[in-house]
XYZ file of C-alpha atoms in Angstrom:
300
model
C 119.793 -46.279 25.553
C 121.979 -48.420 27.799
C 123.674 -46.624 30.660
C 125.378 -47.175 33.978
C 123.153 -45.806 36.739
C 122.857 -45.770 40.508
C 119.535 -45.417 42.293
C 121.061 -44.951 45.755
C 124.393 -43.881 47.164
C 126.834 -46.535 48.231
C 129.614 -48.898 47.236
C 130.407 -49.593 43.545
C 127.911 -52.455 43.573
C 125.017 -49.948 43.547
C 125.853 -49.395 39.865
C 123.736 -51.248 37.321
C 123.716 -51.256 33.527
C 120.146 -50.637 32.390
C 117.915 -48.764 29.981
C 117.688 -45.030 30.616
C 115.944 -42.098 28.905
C 117.854 -40.521 26.026
C 119.213 -37.007 26.637
C 118.979 -34.265 24.011
C 121.280 -31.382 23.161
C 120.198 -27.968 24.387
C 121.419 -24.575 23.133
C 125.189 -24.554 22.701
C 125.440 -28.292 23.340
C 126.105 -31.398 21.285
C 124.992 -34.951 21.852
C 127.445 -37.737 21.106
C 127.185 -41.436 20.585
C 129.698 -42.349 23.258
C 132.710 -44.468 22.377
C 134.360 -44.146 25.780
C 133.929 -42.311 29.084
C 136.483 -41.975 31.837
C 136.131 -42.692 35.556
C 137.326 -39.846 37.747
C 137.716 -39.657 41.534
C 134.763 -37.265 41.673
C 132.610 -39.927 39.974
C 133.012 -42.503 42.739
C 132.808 -39.854 45.456
C 129.474 -38.673 44.040
C 128.264 -42.270 43.721
C 129.260 -42.986 47.321
C 127.397 -39.895 48.545
C 130.516 -38.239 49.958
C 129.868 -34.950 48.130
C 126.104 -34.741 48.493
C 126.311 -31.626 50.680
C 128.456 -29.823 48.085
C 127.276 -31.321 44.781
C 123.744 -32.722 45.139
C 122.864 -35.362 42.555
C 119.347 -36.256 41.458
C 118.762 -40.016 41.540
C 118.853 -42.193 39.565
C 122.105 -40.796 38.195
C 124.515 -41.733 35.437
C 128.151 -41.342 36.576
C 130.767 -39.603 34.484
C 131.915 -36.060 33.658
C 133.767 -36.589 30.385
C 133.526 -38.690 27.237
C 134.440 -38.951 23.576
C 132.428 -40.062 20.602
C 130.591 -39.108 17.415
C 128.256 -36.126 17.267
C 124.715 -37.234 16.429
C 122.650 -34.211 17.524
C 123.435 -30.500 17.609
C 121.801 -27.910 19.823
C 120.652 -24.448 18.811
C 123.490 -22.055 18.067
C 126.195 -24.679 17.543
C 128.136 -23.919 14.358
C 131.636 -25.271 14.987
C 130.904 -29.006 14.597
C 128.641 -31.134 12.448
C 126.828 -34.430 12.871
C 129.404 -37.164 12.288
C 132.368 -35.274 13.775
C 134.336 -36.978 16.544
C 134.734 -34.847 19.650
C 135.735 -35.117 23.294
C 134.670 -33.021 26.214
C 132.625 -32.463 29.345
C 129.005 -33.078 30.199
C 127.119 -32.445 33.405
C 128.119 -33.403 36.910
C 126.938 -36.976 36.345
C 125.992 -37.868 32.794
C 128.442 -39.544 30.433
C 128.758 -43.302 31.108
C 126.004 -44.126 28.648
C 125.446 -44.819 24.970
C 124.411 -41.182 24.468
C 125.700 -38.136 26.340
C 125.342 -34.369 26.035
C 128.510 -32.256 26.103
C 128.481 -28.536 26.854
C 132.247 -28.162 26.311
C 133.946 -30.014 23.486
C 136.802 -30.014 20.980
C 137.792 -32.092 17.947
C 139.655 -35.327 18.689
C 143.290 -34.889 17.551
C 144.472 -37.327 14.897
C 147.211 -38.430 17.318
C 144.740 -39.663 19.976
C 142.556 -42.736 20.209
C 138.967 -42.224 21.337
C 139.900 -43.823 24.661
C 142.642 -41.236 25.134
C 140.245 -38.454 24.187
C 137.707 -39.711 26.721
C 140.406 -39.554 29.393
C 141.312 -35.945 28.686
C 138.240 -33.838 29.415
C 138.107 -33.386 33.180
C 141.866 -33.717 33.665
C 142.551 -31.043 31.052
C 139.916 -28.627 32.327
C 141.028 -29.048 35.937
C 144.719 -28.525 35.218
C 143.937 -25.535 32.987
C 141.881 -23.929 35.764
C 144.767 -24.390 38.184
C 147.333 -22.927 35.830
C 145.160 -19.974 34.886
C 144.901 -19.225 38.622
C 148.689 -19.415 39.022
C 149.395 -17.150 36.063
C 152.162 -17.333 33.487
C 154.260 -20.467 34.095
C 156.923 -19.769 31.490
C 160.355 -20.021 33.097
C 158.924 -20.886 36.517
C 159.371 -24.020 38.629
C 156.126 -25.805 39.468
C 155.681 -28.551 42.064
C 152.788 -30.946 41.376
C 151.706 -33.052 44.342
C 150.229 -36.317 43.063
C 151.710 -36.041 39.572
C 151.116 -39.609 38.364
C 147.316 -39.589 38.569
C 144.867 -38.505 35.895
C 144.903 -34.769 36.626
C 148.521 -34.749 37.756
C 149.898 -36.455 34.648
C 147.883 -34.160 32.379
C 149.126 -31.239 34.440
C 152.755 -32.220 33.922
C 152.528 -32.145 30.136
C 150.339 -29.039 29.999
C 152.671 -27.173 32.364
C 155.760 -28.217 30.401
C 154.024 -26.957 27.254
C 153.567 -23.606 29.034
C 157.312 -23.424 29.646
C 157.469 -24.588 33.260
C 160.056 -26.798 34.925
C 157.957 -29.406 36.719
C 158.814 -31.386 39.843
C 156.252 -34.117 40.441
C 155.623 -36.219 43.531
C 154.611 -39.870 43.240
C 155.449 -43.256 44.661
C 158.812 -44.522 43.464
C 157.248 -47.065 41.105
C 155.841 -44.134 39.080
C 159.046 -42.123 38.779
C 160.000 -43.394 35.350
C 156.469 -42.598 34.179
C 156.888 -39.008 35.373
C 160.236 -38.715 33.611
C 158.549 -39.838 30.394
C 156.106 -36.939 30.763
C 158.876 -34.391 31.262
C 158.809 -34.043 35.054
C 161.556 -34.346 37.634
C 160.209 -37.017 40.036
C 160.469 -37.251 43.778
C 158.596 -39.105 46.503
C 155.911 -37.464 48.611
C 155.636 -37.410 52.378
C 157.993 -36.562 55.210
C 161.166 -34.779 54.121
C 159.638 -33.409 50.891
C 160.918 -29.894 51.572
C 164.526 -31.093 51.714
C 164.135 -33.280 48.619
C 162.635 -30.409 46.629
C 165.377 -28.048 47.810
C 167.979 -30.463 46.473
C 166.201 -30.686 43.104
C 165.449 -26.948 42.837
C 168.031 -24.994 44.848
C 166.676 -21.793 43.294
C 163.316 -22.509 44.900
C 159.812 -23.390 43.757
C 157.568 -20.688 42.303
C 154.185 -22.390 42.457
C 152.444 -25.548 43.684
C 149.537 -27.553 42.246
C 148.094 -30.064 44.727
C 146.021 -32.801 43.091
C 146.184 -35.268 45.974
C 144.410 -33.605 48.898
C 146.405 -35.821 51.233
C 146.762 -33.323 54.064
C 150.078 -31.943 52.870
C 148.845 -28.449 52.005
C 150.548 -26.669 54.917
C 153.859 -28.315 53.998
C 153.415 -27.351 50.346
C 152.796 -23.732 51.329
C 155.981 -23.797 53.411
C 157.931 -25.075 50.390
C 156.847 -22.245 48.078
C 156.720 -19.620 50.844
C 153.572 -17.934 49.517
C 150.103 -19.409 50.013
C 148.795 -17.350 47.093
C 150.992 -19.440 44.788
C 149.412 -22.727 45.919
C 146.272 -24.157 44.329
C 144.524 -27.399 45.172
C 141.660 -29.374 43.689
C 141.103 -31.671 46.650
C 141.911 -29.975 49.965
C 138.904 -28.073 51.320
C 140.991 -26.443 54.056
C 142.666 -24.276 51.406
C 140.945 -20.984 52.240
C 141.822 -21.248 55.923
C 145.490 -21.551 54.955
C 145.445 -18.791 52.338
C 145.667 -21.161 49.371
C 143.069 -21.464 46.617
C 140.676 -24.280 45.793
C 139.998 -24.549 42.039
C 137.732 -26.743 39.968
C 137.127 -27.554 36.323
C 134.862 -25.400 34.189
C 133.088 -26.533 31.036
C 135.124 -24.294 28.745
C 135.550 -25.358 25.117
C 138.390 -22.878 24.572
C 140.569 -24.642 27.161
C 139.849 -27.997 25.540
C 140.750 -26.693 22.093
C 144.139 -25.523 23.380
C 144.806 -29.034 24.724
C 143.622 -30.572 21.434
C 146.079 -28.400 19.516
C 148.891 -29.536 21.822
C 147.776 -33.114 21.220
C 147.891 -32.629 17.471
C 151.513 -31.454 17.811
C 152.419 -34.410 20.021
C 152.968 -32.173 23.053
C 150.139 -33.690 25.101
C 149.105 -37.350 25.143
C 146.416 -38.454 27.633
C 147.555 -41.550 29.512
C 145.095 -44.445 29.794
C 146.127 -47.054 32.332
C 143.255 -49.478 31.839
C 139.939 -49.868 30.038
C 136.768 -51.713 31.082
C 133.666 -52.484 28.988
C 130.397 -50.946 30.144
C 129.291 -54.297 31.546
C 132.235 -54.102 33.986
C 131.610 -50.538 35.192
C 131.490 -51.764 38.801
C 135.023 -53.125 38.447
C 136.147 -49.828 36.914
C 134.863 -47.900 39.935
C 136.456 -50.387 42.337
C 139.770 -49.950 40.533
C 139.712 -46.139 40.597
C 138.472 -46.007 44.181
C 141.491 -48.110 45.165
C 143.797 -45.278 44.050
C 147.380 -45.516 42.822
C 146.430 -45.257 39.164
C 148.950 -44.177 36.552
C 146.930 -42.033 34.206
C 143.204 -42.650 33.653
C 140.705 -45.495 33.695
C 138.205 -45.570 30.835
C 134.900 -47.361 30.251
C 134.290 -48.324 26.624
C 130.887 -48.584 24.971
């Protein structure tokens, strides 16, 4: 099969498109013929070697955590999908930007989504769901999302609104209309955030979800007044401040909930830009540059 791979850590240019061994579905897994795979911040950080101490990767490695496509092989014990079904979901730490990929968490693609949108949803959905499960029932509560216009943040806005939360989202001003379209109340990040949030939510903020890891965690804790009500996916100082660091889990049940919301039109993954597999280097350059509005997807 053709796949994007890197044989050493480094800049995006270490990626090459080449032949690679085919993976096979193990127990509880499905293999898909990939239509699209997304590029997440963790993908370029792994490729660059920034996370080697935390998440070691065996080289050569195929980047990518999530993908969508058609099931072509089913592992032992799988009874909820059949060969030929279209699904989206999560594979291993680095595995999906290839013609074939194995998913250990998956859900049917809603009729309202394109395969590119489905490919964009896996890691963002699972990460936001992990954060919200940690924060507890959001119904009737006010949630502040730091970095709300990115892939995880934008998914988080819609998923939190679906759970009954009032969402305030931080982003650069050029992304404020985008946040409004998702159902969030936008504001800018940075100095003075506490005063801006107080003006938007005079009753206070009940919980915070930090997707940015920009060094603002202490300020976010001050805004909510309770470190236990602050979760982050990107700030590794969380424990020292009393906040919680959360990460995605390969949980099909969480993906099915998001798929059901998608079917009802309550959750639509946002794809900012697509690149063909041959341009995977450009896709990584684009995501590594930041300031994306939604997700970047590689098509196969």
